[in-house]
Phi, psi and omega in degrees: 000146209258147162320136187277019176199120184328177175014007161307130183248001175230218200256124184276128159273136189228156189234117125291155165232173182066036204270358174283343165240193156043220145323300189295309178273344143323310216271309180282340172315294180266002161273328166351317179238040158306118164278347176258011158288077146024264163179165195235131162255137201210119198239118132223177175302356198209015168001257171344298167290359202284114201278314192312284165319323200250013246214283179283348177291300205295354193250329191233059180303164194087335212245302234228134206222100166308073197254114181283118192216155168224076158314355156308340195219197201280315195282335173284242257292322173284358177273311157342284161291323156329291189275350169290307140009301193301313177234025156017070170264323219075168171248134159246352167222140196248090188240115185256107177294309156352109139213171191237103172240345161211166194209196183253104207113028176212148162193169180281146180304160132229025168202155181312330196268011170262016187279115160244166179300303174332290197290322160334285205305292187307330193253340159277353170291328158291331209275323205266292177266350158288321158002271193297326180274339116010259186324321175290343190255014179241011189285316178301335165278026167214056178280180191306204175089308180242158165306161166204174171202091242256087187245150197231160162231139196274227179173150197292347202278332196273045144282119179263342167300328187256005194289099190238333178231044190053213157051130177092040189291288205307321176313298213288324199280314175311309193280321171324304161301319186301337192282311169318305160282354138244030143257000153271316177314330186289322181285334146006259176269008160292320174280326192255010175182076197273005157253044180223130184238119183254114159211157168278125190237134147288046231282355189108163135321118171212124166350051168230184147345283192288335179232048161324269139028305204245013199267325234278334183255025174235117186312139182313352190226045175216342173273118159295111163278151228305311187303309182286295193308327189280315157323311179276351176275346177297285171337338198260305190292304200304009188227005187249123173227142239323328195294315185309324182333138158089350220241115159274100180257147169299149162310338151232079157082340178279153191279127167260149182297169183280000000 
């Protein structure tokens, strides 16, 4: 099995968010059972208690490290960095999972006069602004020495090239932004960090929470359940390496438009 980040030669620290469901916790699941894993820090709000997370501690001890974080806001994400600090491993992968597209009283617009302020902010604060201050409180930990690799997971709807059926404004617009501000961070970090590749991922359609709601019209073989979608994004990063920096791809490897 090839190293989860291209030309790495040692036991990879790797950080998921959103790792108590869905895409995130697939992801920590399988990277686990990597021998070339290190160890995986697995962040949400409510980590620690995540019957799932303490599931995979009790199967891979030592190795799966629980941080209860509410990346919304400023004080999660330095609660993050504080414990990564703590056990001054470094990172070489980075996957960030977290988002937010309906909640209980939210849902996607589907018309200009359902746009509110309320739901704009809670949904660029995840989709959007955690992303990039992430990156910033994680950066002293993805110095030189090794390949790393800095991954976000976008969605095909934050394409403004590809936007054909409107609707979903706060969703559609948070992940644009988020593609924009790490597609500046990637032009960056080509210059203060050139072994490192920031790209934006797609993962497909998938079998979770967030897009319960929305399945009724996706052919049975374009909806992914959580393990194969976590499978085909390994796979996709193991194969990306700086030259890649900057770049938003779909889960299989094709580039989508901005």
């Amino acid at each position: 099995m090839p190293a989860p980040v291209r030309g790495l030669t040692v036991p990879a620290h790797v950080l998921v968010t959103g790792a108590s469901s869905g895409i995130g916790l697939a992801l920590a699941c399988a990277l686990l059972e990597r021998a070339g894993v290190a160890s995986v820090a697995a962040v949400s709000r409510h980590a620690s208690g995540s019957a799932e997370l303490q599931v995979l501690a009790a199967r891979h001890p030592g190795r799966l490290h629980a941080i209860d974080a509410d990346l919304a806001t400023d004080t999660g994400i330095a609660m993050v960095a504080s414990a990564l600090r703590a056990r001054d491993t470094g990172l070489h992968l980075v996957l960030h999972c977290a988002g937010l597209l309906h909640a209980e009283g939210m849902a996607p617009e589907k018309s200009l006069q359902q746009v509110e302020r309320a739901a704009l902010e809670r949904v660029f604060a995840l989709n959007a602004f955690a992303p990039i201050l992430l990156a910033r409180a994680l950066q002293p930990m993805l110095g030189p020495g090794a390949p790393r690799v800095f991954a976000s997971l976008s969605a095909r709807v934050g394409s403004i090239g590809d936007n054909r059926l409107g609707g979903w404004y706060a969703y559609r617009a948070a992940k644009a932004a988020q593609n924009q501000l790490l597609r500046t961070l990637a032009i960056e970090w080509r210059r203060s960090h050139p072994h490192l590749a920031c790209v934006l991922l797609h993962p497909g359609t998938v079998d979770t929470p967030l897009s319960h709601p929305f399945q009724a019209r996706v052919p049975a073989e374009a909806l992914f359940p959580p393990s194969r979608a976590a499978r085909q994004l390994l796979e996709l990063v193991a194969s990306l390496g700086p030259a890649d920096s900057g770049r938003f791809l779909a889960w299989d490897g094709r580039d989508i438009p901005w």
